[in-house]
CSV table of C-alpha atoms in Angstrom, one decimal:
chain,number,residue,atom,x,y,z
A,1,MET,CA,61.8,-3.8,-130.3
A,2,VAL,CA,65.4,-2.9,-129.6
A,3,GLY,CA,66.3,-2.0,-126.0
A,4,ILE,CA,68.8,0.8,-126.3
A,5,SER,CA,69.3,1.2,-122.6
A,6,LYS,CA,69.4,-2.5,-122.0
A,7,LEU,CA,72.1,-3.1,-124.7
A,8,TYR,CA,74.2,0.1,-125.0
A,9,CYS,CA,74.1,1.0,-121.3
A,10,GLY,CA,74.4,-2.6,-120.1
A,11,SER,CA,71.3,-2.6,-117.8
A,12,ILE,CA,70.9,-6.3,-118.4
A,13,GLU,CA,73.2,-9.2,-119.3
A,14,SER,CA,72.5,-12.5,-121.2
A,15,SER,CA,72.8,-14.3,-117.8
A,16,ASP,CA,69.7,-12.4,-116.6
A,17,VAL,CA,67.7,-13.9,-119.4
A,18,LEU,CA,69.1,-17.4,-119.0
A,19,ARG,CA,68.3,-17.4,-115.3
A,20,TYR,CA,64.6,-17.7,-116.2
A,21,GLY,CA,65.1,-20.4,-118.8
A,22,ARG,CA,64.0,-18.0,-121.6
A,23,LYS,CA,60.4,-19.0,-121.4
A,24,SER,CA,57.7,-16.4,-121.9
A,25,LYS,CA,55.6,-17.5,-118.9
A,26,ASP,CA,58.6,-17.0,-116.6
A,27,LEU,CA,60.4,-14.0,-117.9
A,28,PRO,CA,59.8,-10.6,-116.2
A,29,SER,CA,58.3,-8.0,-118.7
A,30,HIS,CA,61.6,-6.2,-119.3
A,31,LEU,CA,63.2,-9.4,-120.5
A,32,LEU,CA,60.3,-10.8,-122.5
A,33,GLN,CA,61.7,-9.8,-125.9
A,34,PHE,CA,64.5,-12.3,-125.3
A,35,SER,CA,62.3,-15.3,-124.8
A,36,GLU,CA,63.0,-18.5,-126.7
A,37,ASP,CA,59.5,-19.8,-127.3
A,38,LYS,CA,58.2,-16.4,-128.5
A,39,LYS,CA,54.6,-16.7,-127.3
A,40,PRO,CA,52.8,-13.8,-128.9
A,41,VAL,CA,52.2,-10.5,-127.1
A,42,ILE,CA,48.6,-9.6,-128.2
A,43,VAL,CA,47.7,-6.1,-129.2
A,44,TRP,CA,44.0,-5.9,-128.9
A,45,ASN,CA,42.4,-2.9,-130.7
A,46,CYS,CA,39.5,-3.1,-128.3
A,47,THR,CA,37.5,-0.3,-129.9
A,48,LYS,CA,37.6,1.8,-133.1
A,49,LYS,CA,36.2,4.8,-131.4
A,50,CYS,CA,38.6,7.6,-130.5
A,51,ASN,CA,38.3,11.2,-129.1
A,52,LEU,CA,41.2,12.5,-131.2
A,53,LYS,CA,42.0,12.7,-134.9
A,54,CYS,CA,45.6,11.5,-135.2
A,55,ILE,CA,46.9,12.0,-138.7
A,56,HIS,CA,49.1,8.9,-138.5
A,57,CYS,CA,46.6,6.5,-137.0
A,58,TYR,CA,47.2,3.0,-138.4
A,59,SER,CA,43.7,1.8,-137.6
A,60,HIS,CA,41.7,4.6,-139.2
A,61,SER,CA,40.0,5.2,-135.8
A,62,ASP,CA,37.4,7.9,-135.6
A,63,SER,CA,34.5,9.1,-133.4
A,64,ASN,CA,32.2,6.3,-134.4
A,65,TYR,CA,31.4,3.1,-132.6
A,66,ASP,CA,31.7,-0.1,-134.7
A,67,PRO,CA,28.6,-2.3,-134.3
A,68,TYR,CA,30.7,-5.4,-134.8
A,69,GLU,CA,32.9,-4.6,-131.8
A,70,LEU,CA,33.4,-7.6,-129.5
A,71,SER,CA,30.8,-7.7,-126.6
A,72,THR,CA,32.0,-8.1,-123.0
A,73,GLU,CA,31.3,-11.8,-123.1
A,74,GLU,CA,33.1,-12.3,-126.5
A,75,ALA,CA,36.0,-10.3,-125.1
A,76,LYS,CA,36.2,-12.5,-122.0
A,77,LYS,CA,36.2,-15.7,-124.2
A,78,MET,CA,39.0,-14.2,-126.3
A,79,ILE,CA,41.0,-13.5,-123.1
A,80,ASP,CA,40.4,-17.1,-122.0
A,81,ASP,CA,41.7,-18.3,-125.4
A,82,ILE,CA,44.9,-16.3,-125.4
A,83,SER,CA,45.6,-17.1,-121.8
A,84,ASP,CA,45.2,-20.8,-122.5
A,85,PHE,CA,47.5,-20.4,-125.5
A,86,GLY,CA,50.2,-19.0,-123.2
A,87,CYS,CA,50.3,-15.4,-124.4
A,88,PRO,CA,52.2,-13.4,-121.7
A,89,VAL,CA,50.8,-9.9,-122.3
A,90,LEU,CA,47.5,-8.3,-123.5
A,91,LEU,CA,47.9,-4.7,-124.7
A,92,PHE,CA,44.6,-2.8,-124.7
A,93,SER,CA,44.8,-0.4,-127.6
A,94,GLY,CA,42.3,1.4,-129.9
A,95,GLY,CA,41.1,3.8,-131.0
A,96,GLU,CA,41.1,5.0,-127.4
A,97,PRO,CA,40.6,2.0,-125.1
A,98,LEU,CA,39.3,4.1,-122.2
A,99,LEU,CA,36.2,4.8,-124.3
A,100,ARG,CA,35.1,1.1,-123.8
A,101,LYS,CA,32.6,1.1,-121.0
A,102,ASP,CA,33.8,-2.3,-119.8
A,103,ILE,CA,37.5,-1.5,-119.9
A,104,PHE,CA,38.1,-1.9,-116.2
A,105,GLU,CA,36.2,-5.1,-116.0
A,106,LEU,CA,38.2,-6.6,-118.9
A,107,ILE,CA,41.6,-5.5,-117.5
A,108,ASP,CA,40.6,-7.1,-114.1
A,109,TYR,CA,39.5,-10.2,-116.0
A,110,ALA,CA,42.8,-10.4,-118.0
A,111,VAL,CA,45.0,-10.0,-114.8
A,112,ASN,CA,43.0,-12.8,-113.1
A,113,LYS,CA,43.8,-15.0,-116.1
A,114,ASN,CA,47.6,-14.4,-115.4
A,115,LEU,CA,48.0,-12.0,-118.3
A,116,ARG,CA,50.1,-8.8,-117.9
A,117,ALA,CA,47.6,-6.0,-118.8
A,118,VAL,CA,49.1,-3.0,-120.6
A,119,LEU,CA,47.2,0.0,-121.9
A,120,SER,CA,48.1,2.2,-124.9
A,121,THR,CA,46.3,5.5,-124.8
A,122,ASN,CA,46.5,9.1,-126.0
A,123,GLY,CA,46.4,10.1,-122.3
A,124,THR,CA,43.8,12.8,-122.5
A,125,LEU,CA,41.2,10.8,-120.5
A,126,LEU,CA,43.5,9.9,-117.6
A,127,THR,CA,41.8,11.7,-114.7
A,128,LYS,CA,42.8,11.0,-111.1
A,129,ASP,CA,39.7,8.8,-110.7
A,130,THR,CA,40.6,6.8,-113.8
A,131,THR,CA,44.2,6.2,-112.8
A,132,ALA,CA,43.1,5.2,-109.3
A,133,LYS,CA,40.8,2.5,-110.8
A,134,LEU,CA,43.6,1.3,-113.1
A,135,LYS,CA,45.9,0.9,-110.2
A,136,LYS,CA,43.2,-1.0,-108.3
A,137,TYR,CA,43.0,-3.5,-111.1
A,138,ASN,CA,46.7,-4.1,-111.3
A,139,LEU,CA,47.5,-2.6,-114.7
A,140,SER,CA,51.2,-3.4,-115.4
A,141,TYR,CA,52.0,-0.5,-117.6
A,142,MET,CA,50.6,2.6,-119.3
A,143,GLY,CA,52.0,3.8,-122.7
A,144,ILE,CA,51.0,7.4,-123.6
A,145,SER,CA,51.4,8.7,-127.1
A,146,LEU,CA,53.3,12.0,-127.4
A,147,ASP,CA,54.8,12.9,-130.8
A,148,GLY,CA,56.6,16.1,-129.8
A,149,LEU,CA,56.0,19.2,-127.7
A,150,THR,CA,52.8,21.2,-127.5
A,151,LYS,CA,52.4,22.5,-131.1
A,152,THR,CA,53.9,19.4,-132.8
A,153,ASN,CA,51.9,16.9,-130.7
A,154,ASP,CA,48.6,18.8,-131.1
A,155,ARG,CA,49.2,18.9,-134.9
A,156,PHE,CA,49.5,15.1,-134.9
A,157,ARG,CA,46.5,14.6,-132.7
A,158,GLY,CA,44.2,17.0,-134.6
A,159,ILE,CA,43.0,18.6,-131.4
A,160,LYS,CA,44.3,21.7,-129.7
A,161,GLY,CA,45.1,21.1,-126.0
A,162,ALA,CA,45.9,17.3,-126.5
A,163,PHE,CA,49.5,17.8,-125.3
A,164,ASP,CA,48.5,19.5,-122.0
A,165,LYS,CA,45.9,16.8,-121.3
A,166,ALA,CA,48.3,14.0,-121.9
A,167,ILE,CA,50.9,15.6,-119.6
A,168,LEU,CA,48.3,15.8,-116.9
A,169,GLY,CA,47.5,12.2,-117.6
A,170,ILE,CA,51.1,11.3,-117.1
A,171,LYS,CA,51.2,13.2,-113.8
A,172,ASN,CA,48.1,11.3,-112.6
A,173,CYS,CA,49.7,8.0,-113.5
A,174,ILE,CA,52.8,8.8,-111.5
A,175,GLU,CA,50.8,9.9,-108.5
A,176,ALA,CA,48.8,6.7,-108.7
A,177,ASP,CA,52.1,4.7,-108.8
A,178,ILE,CA,51.4,3.2,-112.3
A,179,LYS,CA,54.5,2.6,-114.4
A,180,VAL,CA,54.1,5.0,-117.3
A,181,GLY,CA,56.0,5.6,-120.5
A,182,ILE,CA,55.9,7.7,-123.7
A,183,ARG,CA,55.3,6.4,-127.2
A,184,PHE,CA,56.9,8.7,-129.9
A,185,THR,CA,56.6,8.1,-133.6
A,186,ILE,CA,59.6,9.6,-135.5
A,187,ASN,CA,59.2,11.6,-138.7
A,188,LYS,CA,60.3,14.7,-140.4
A,189,TRP,CA,58.1,17.0,-138.4
A,190,ASN,CA,59.4,15.9,-135.0
A,191,HIS,CA,62.8,14.2,-135.1
A,192,LYS,CA,64.6,17.4,-134.0
A,193,GLU,CA,62.5,17.4,-130.8
A,194,ILE,CA,63.9,14.1,-129.6
A,195,PRO,CA,66.3,15.9,-127.2
A,196,ASP,CA,63.4,17.9,-125.8
A,197,ILE,CA,61.5,14.6,-125.2
A,198,PHE,CA,64.5,13.3,-123.2
A,199,ASN,CA,64.5,16.6,-121.2
A,200,LEU,CA,60.8,15.9,-120.5
A,201,ILE,CA,61.3,12.4,-119.2
A,202,GLU,CA,64.1,13.6,-117.0
A,203,LYS,CA,62.1,16.5,-115.7
A,204,MET,CA,58.9,14.5,-115.0
A,205,ASN,CA,60.8,11.4,-113.9
A,206,ILE,CA,59.1,9.2,-116.5
A,207,PRO,CA,60.7,5.7,-116.4
A,208,ARG,CA,60.3,4.6,-120.0
A,209,ILE,CA,60.1,5.8,-123.6
A,210,CYS,CA,59.6,3.9,-126.9
A,211,PHE,CA,60.6,5.6,-130.2
A,212,TYR,CA,58.6,4.2,-133.0
A,213,HIS,CA,59.7,4.3,-136.6
A,214,LEU,CA,56.8,5.2,-138.9
A,215,VAL,CA,55.0,2.3,-140.5
A,216,TYR,CA,53.2,3.4,-143.7
A,217,THR,CA,49.8,1.9,-143.1
A,218,GLY,CA,46.3,3.3,-142.2
A,219,ARG,CA,46.4,7.1,-142.2
A,220,GLY,CA,50.2,6.8,-141.7
A,221,LYS,CA,50.4,5.9,-145.4
A,222,GLU,CA,49.5,9.5,-146.2
A,223,LEU,CA,52.6,10.6,-144.4
A,224,VAL,CA,55.0,9.1,-146.9
A,225,ASN,CA,56.4,12.5,-147.7
A,226,SER,CA,57.2,12.9,-144.0
A,227,ILE,CA,59.6,9.9,-144.0
A,228,LEU,CA,63.1,10.6,-142.8
A,229,THR,CA,66.0,10.0,-145.2
A,230,HIS,CA,68.3,7.2,-144.2
A,231,GLU,CA,70.9,9.7,-143.0
A,232,GLU,CA,68.3,11.5,-140.9
A,233,THR,CA,67.2,8.2,-139.4
A,234,ARG,CA,70.8,7.3,-138.5
A,235,ASN,CA,71.2,10.7,-136.9
A,236,ALA,CA,67.9,10.2,-134.9
A,237,VAL,CA,69.0,6.8,-133.7
A,238,ASP,CA,72.4,8.2,-132.7
A,239,THR,CA,70.7,11.0,-130.8
A,240,ILE,CA,68.6,8.4,-128.9
A,241,ILE,CA,71.7,6.4,-128.1
A,242,ASN,CA,73.6,9.5,-127.0
A,243,LYS,CA,70.8,10.9,-124.9
A,244,THR,CA,70.2,7.5,-123.2
A,245,ASP,CA,73.9,7.3,-122.3
A,246,GLU,CA,73.8,10.8,-120.9
A,247,LEU,CA,70.9,9.9,-118.6
A,248,PHE,CA,72.7,6.7,-117.4
A,249,LYS,CA,75.9,8.7,-116.6
A,250,LYS,CA,73.7,11.0,-114.5
A,251,GLY,CA,72.4,7.9,-112.6
A,252,LEU,CA,69.0,8.1,-114.3
A,253,LYS,CA,68.4,4.6,-115.6
A,254,LYS,CA,65.5,5.1,-117.9
A,255,GLU,CA,64.2,2.3,-120.1
A,256,VAL,CA,64.7,3.5,-123.7
A,257,LEU,CA,63.6,1.4,-126.7
A,258,THR,CA,63.2,1.8,-130.5
A,259,VAL,CA,60.4,0.0,-132.3
A,260,ASP,CA,59.5,-1.1,-135.8
A,261,ASN,CA,62.9,-0.8,-137.5
A,262,HIS,CA,65.0,-3.8,-136.4
A,263,CYS,CA,68.1,-2.7,-138.3
A,264,ASP,CA,68.5,-0.5,-135.2
A,265,GLY,CA,70.0,-3.6,-133.5
A,266,ALA,CA,72.6,-4.1,-136.1
A,267,TYR,CA,73.4,-0.4,-136.3
A,268,LEU,CA,73.8,-0.3,-132.5
A,269,TYR,CA,76.2,-3.3,-132.6
A,270,LEU,CA,78.2,-1.8,-135.4
A,271,ARG,CA,78.6,1.4,-133.5
A,272,MET,CA,79.7,-0.5,-130.4
A,273,LEU,CA,82.3,-2.3,-132.6
A,274,LYS,CA,83.7,1.0,-133.8
A,275,GLU,CA,83.9,2.3,-130.2
A,276,ASN,CA,85.4,-0.9,-129.0
A,277,HIS,CA,82.5,-0.8,-126.4
A,278,PRO,CA,83.2,-3.4,-123.6
A,279,GLY,CA,79.7,-4.7,-123.9
A,280,LYS,CA,79.7,-5.5,-127.6
A,281,ASP,CA,79.9,-9.3,-127.4
A,282,GLU,CA,77.2,-9.4,-124.8
A,283,VAL,CA,75.0,-7.2,-127.0
A,284,LEU,CA,75.4,-9.5,-130.0
A,285,LYS,CA,74.3,-12.5,-127.9
A,286,LEU,CA,71.2,-10.6,-126.7
A,287,LEU,CA,70.3,-9.5,-130.3
A,288,GLN,CA,70.5,-13.1,-131.4
A,289,TYR,CA,68.1,-14.0,-128.6
A,290,ASN,CA,65.8,-11.2,-129.6
A,291,LYS,CA,65.7,-12.3,-133.4
A,292,GLY,CA,64.4,-8.9,-134.5
A,293,ASN,CA,61.0,-8.5,-136.1
A,294,ASN,CA,58.6,-11.2,-134.7
A,295,THR,CA,55.5,-10.4,-136.7
A,296,GLY,CA,53.3,-13.5,-136.8
A,297,VAL,CA,55.4,-15.2,-134.1
A,298,GLY,CA,56.1,-13.1,-131.0
A,299,ILE,CA,53.5,-10.4,-131.6
A,300,GLY,CA,49.9,-10.6,-133.0
A,301,CYS,CA,46.9,-8.4,-133.2
A,302,ILE,CA,43.2,-8.9,-132.6
A,303,SER,CA,40.8,-6.2,-133.9
A,304,TRP,CA,37.7,-4.8,-132.3
A,305,ASP,CA,35.6,-7.1,-134.5
A,306,GLY,CA,37.6,-10.2,-133.7
A,307,GLU,CA,39.8,-10.4,-136.8
A,308,VAL,CA,43.3,-11.7,-136.2
A,309,TYR,CA,46.3,-10.0,-137.9
A,310,ALA,CA,50.0,-10.5,-137.9
A,311,ASN,CA,50.5,-7.3,-136.1
A,312,GLN,CA,48.6,-4.0,-135.4
A,313,PHE,CA,49.9,-2.3,-138.5
A,314,TRP,CA,49.1,-5.1,-140.9
A,315,ARG,CA,45.4,-4.8,-141.2
A,316,ASN,CA,44.8,-5.8,-144.9
A,317,TYR,CA,45.2,-9.5,-144.3
A,318,SER,CA,43.2,-11.5,-141.7
A,319,PHE,CA,44.0,-15.0,-140.7
A,320,GLY,CA,40.5,-15.6,-139.2
A,321,ASN,CA,38.1,-14.4,-136.6
A,322,ILE,CA,38.0,-15.4,-132.9
A,323,LYS,CA,34.2,-15.5,-133.0
A,324,LYS,CA,34.6,-18.6,-135.2
A,325,ARG,CA,37.8,-20.2,-134.0
A,326,THR,CA,40.1,-19.8,-131.0
A,327,PHE,CA,43.1,-17.6,-131.2
A,328,GLY,CA,45.4,-20.6,-130.7
A,329,GLU,CA,43.8,-22.5,-133.6
A,330,ILE,CA,44.1,-19.5,-135.9
A,331,TRP,CA,47.7,-18.7,-134.9
A,332,SER,CA,48.9,-22.3,-135.3
A,333,ASP,CA,47.2,-22.9,-138.6
A,334,LEU,CA,50.0,-23.3,-141.2
A,335,SER,CA,47.5,-24.1,-144.0
A,336,ASP,CA,47.4,-20.3,-144.4
A,337,PRO,CA,50.4,-19.6,-146.7
A,338,VAL,CA,51.2,-16.2,-145.2
A,339,MET,CA,51.2,-17.6,-141.7
A,340,LYS,CA,53.4,-20.5,-142.7
A,341,ARG,CA,55.9,-18.2,-144.2
A,342,LEU,CA,55.9,-15.8,-141.3
A,343,LYS,CA,57.0,-18.7,-139.0
A,344,ASN,CA,60.2,-18.9,-141.0
A,345,LYS,CA,60.6,-15.7,-142.9
A,346,ALA,CA,64.3,-16.1,-143.8
A,347,GLN,CA,63.4,-18.7,-146.4
A,348,TYR,CA,61.2,-16.4,-148.3
A,349,ILE,CA,62.7,-12.9,-148.0
A,350,LYS,CA,64.2,-11.5,-151.2
A,351,GLY,CA,66.7,-9.0,-152.5
A,352,ARG,CA,68.9,-7.0,-150.3
A,353,CYS,CA,67.3,-8.3,-147.1
A,354,ALA,CA,68.0,-11.9,-148.1
A,355,GLU,CA,71.7,-11.1,-148.7
A,356,CYS,CA,72.1,-9.2,-145.4
A,357,ARG,CA,74.4,-10.7,-142.8
A,358,TRP,CA,72.2,-9.3,-140.0
A,359,LEU,CA,69.1,-11.1,-141.1
A,360,ALA,CA,69.1,-13.4,-138.1
A,361,ILE,CA,69.0,-10.5,-135.7
A,362,CYS,CA,66.8,-8.2,-137.7
A,363,GLY,CA,64.2,-10.8,-138.8
A,364,GLY,CA,63.8,-9.1,-142.2
A,365,ASN,CA,62.4,-5.9,-140.6
A,366,SER,CA,58.9,-4.8,-141.5
A,367,ARG,CA,57.1,-6.9,-144.1
A,368,VAL,CA,54.1,-4.6,-144.2
A,369,ARG,CA,56.3,-1.6,-144.8
A,370,ALA,CA,57.9,-3.5,-147.7
A,371,GLN,CA,54.5,-4.4,-149.2
A,372,SER,CA,53.2,-0.8,-148.7
A,373,ILE,CA,56.0,0.8,-150.8
A,374,THR,CA,57.2,-2.0,-153.1
A,375,GLY,CA,54.0,-4.1,-153.5
A,376,ASP,CA,56.0,-7.2,-152.6
A,377,LEU,CA,55.4,-8.7,-149.2
A,378,TRP,CA,58.8,-10.4,-149.2
A,379,GLY,CA,60.8,-7.6,-150.8
A,380,ASN,CA,63.2,-5.0,-149.2
A,381,ASP,CA,62.1,-2.9,-146.3
A,382,PRO,CA,62.7,0.7,-147.6
A,383,ALA,CA,63.3,1.9,-144.1
A,384,CYS,CA,66.5,-0.1,-143.7
A,385,TYR,CA,69.3,2.6,-143.5
A,386,LEU,CA,72.3,0.3,-143.3
A,387,THR,CA,74.8,0.7,-146.2
A,388,ASP,CA,75.7,-2.0,-148.6
A,389,GLU,CA,79.1,-2.2,-146.9
A,390,GLU,CA,77.4,-2.6,-143.5
A,391,ILE,CA,75.2,-5.5,-144.5
A,392,ARG,CA,77.9,-7.6,-146.3
């Protein structure tokens, strides 16, 4: 996760992070990515069931209920475990998390266990009554998936009218005083609509947006022909930087991030060097705090059936099941060779990534994307768009 607004527009400084001692339990949510101890944020795919048919769904969610889904009591035990382990955030994802009948009870339980509860949703089920309940149970943040304007988004969702319902859901969140943001996955079909999405967040006064680079897993693997070229990716990232800067110059301090391509951090810094940007030295320090991709360290995933994965996109390798061992035991078990290597990836990464001078601030980028395309878990991430000159 690369905070474009935080870094390029200087909305934070390294001193803001140091003030809290860089500990996950003490840092406010907007500074959490700069923690020193990197306690994992947990993405919990709390159900496989979904009311949409998204063509890029990483979890292969559908309209069916999985009989192995964690029960309410099993879910509460899981929440106890991750709270005891010191995890700062529990992100309820899916499928569509609002289809779980006990979702409000579990959000309330997580908050009472001192976890920040976050919801990732398609937004189509966010009625006024639902958002009022979520506000009552102190939900910290609502991320709503939108992958373009009306026609583009509905094509991704597989359901006509999904865009209009999601927009209504955003409005209901704003009226309920719930912090809400957009999640946008960049690809060939929608990258030219990035300026339109910025217009939307300005018009609706949406405080946050995350631009995700496509990870080729789940149904997303079928979109390999929709991957941007490296030049198109650079242009998309430049557009995001430029549009964020335009908002800040208008006095609209939106939180803008890019996710799942950590060479964005190096690219941003190199651009700031060329511009002789006054904040360039501060940005390098913050990128070093961030450390780039934290798969298996600062982020983890628990599936609806209790399987533990390195992150939500990496679902072909489980480290164990929380029905049999606590999350903390599984996450700390270095007898698993993959887990051991993820704790110190720099020793095992090969090829171009191993030679890159930005490895310490990129973290080797996406291992699952490398595996998906090259077959080698420790090979090059094909989504890295930095030139040979830029990495040397």
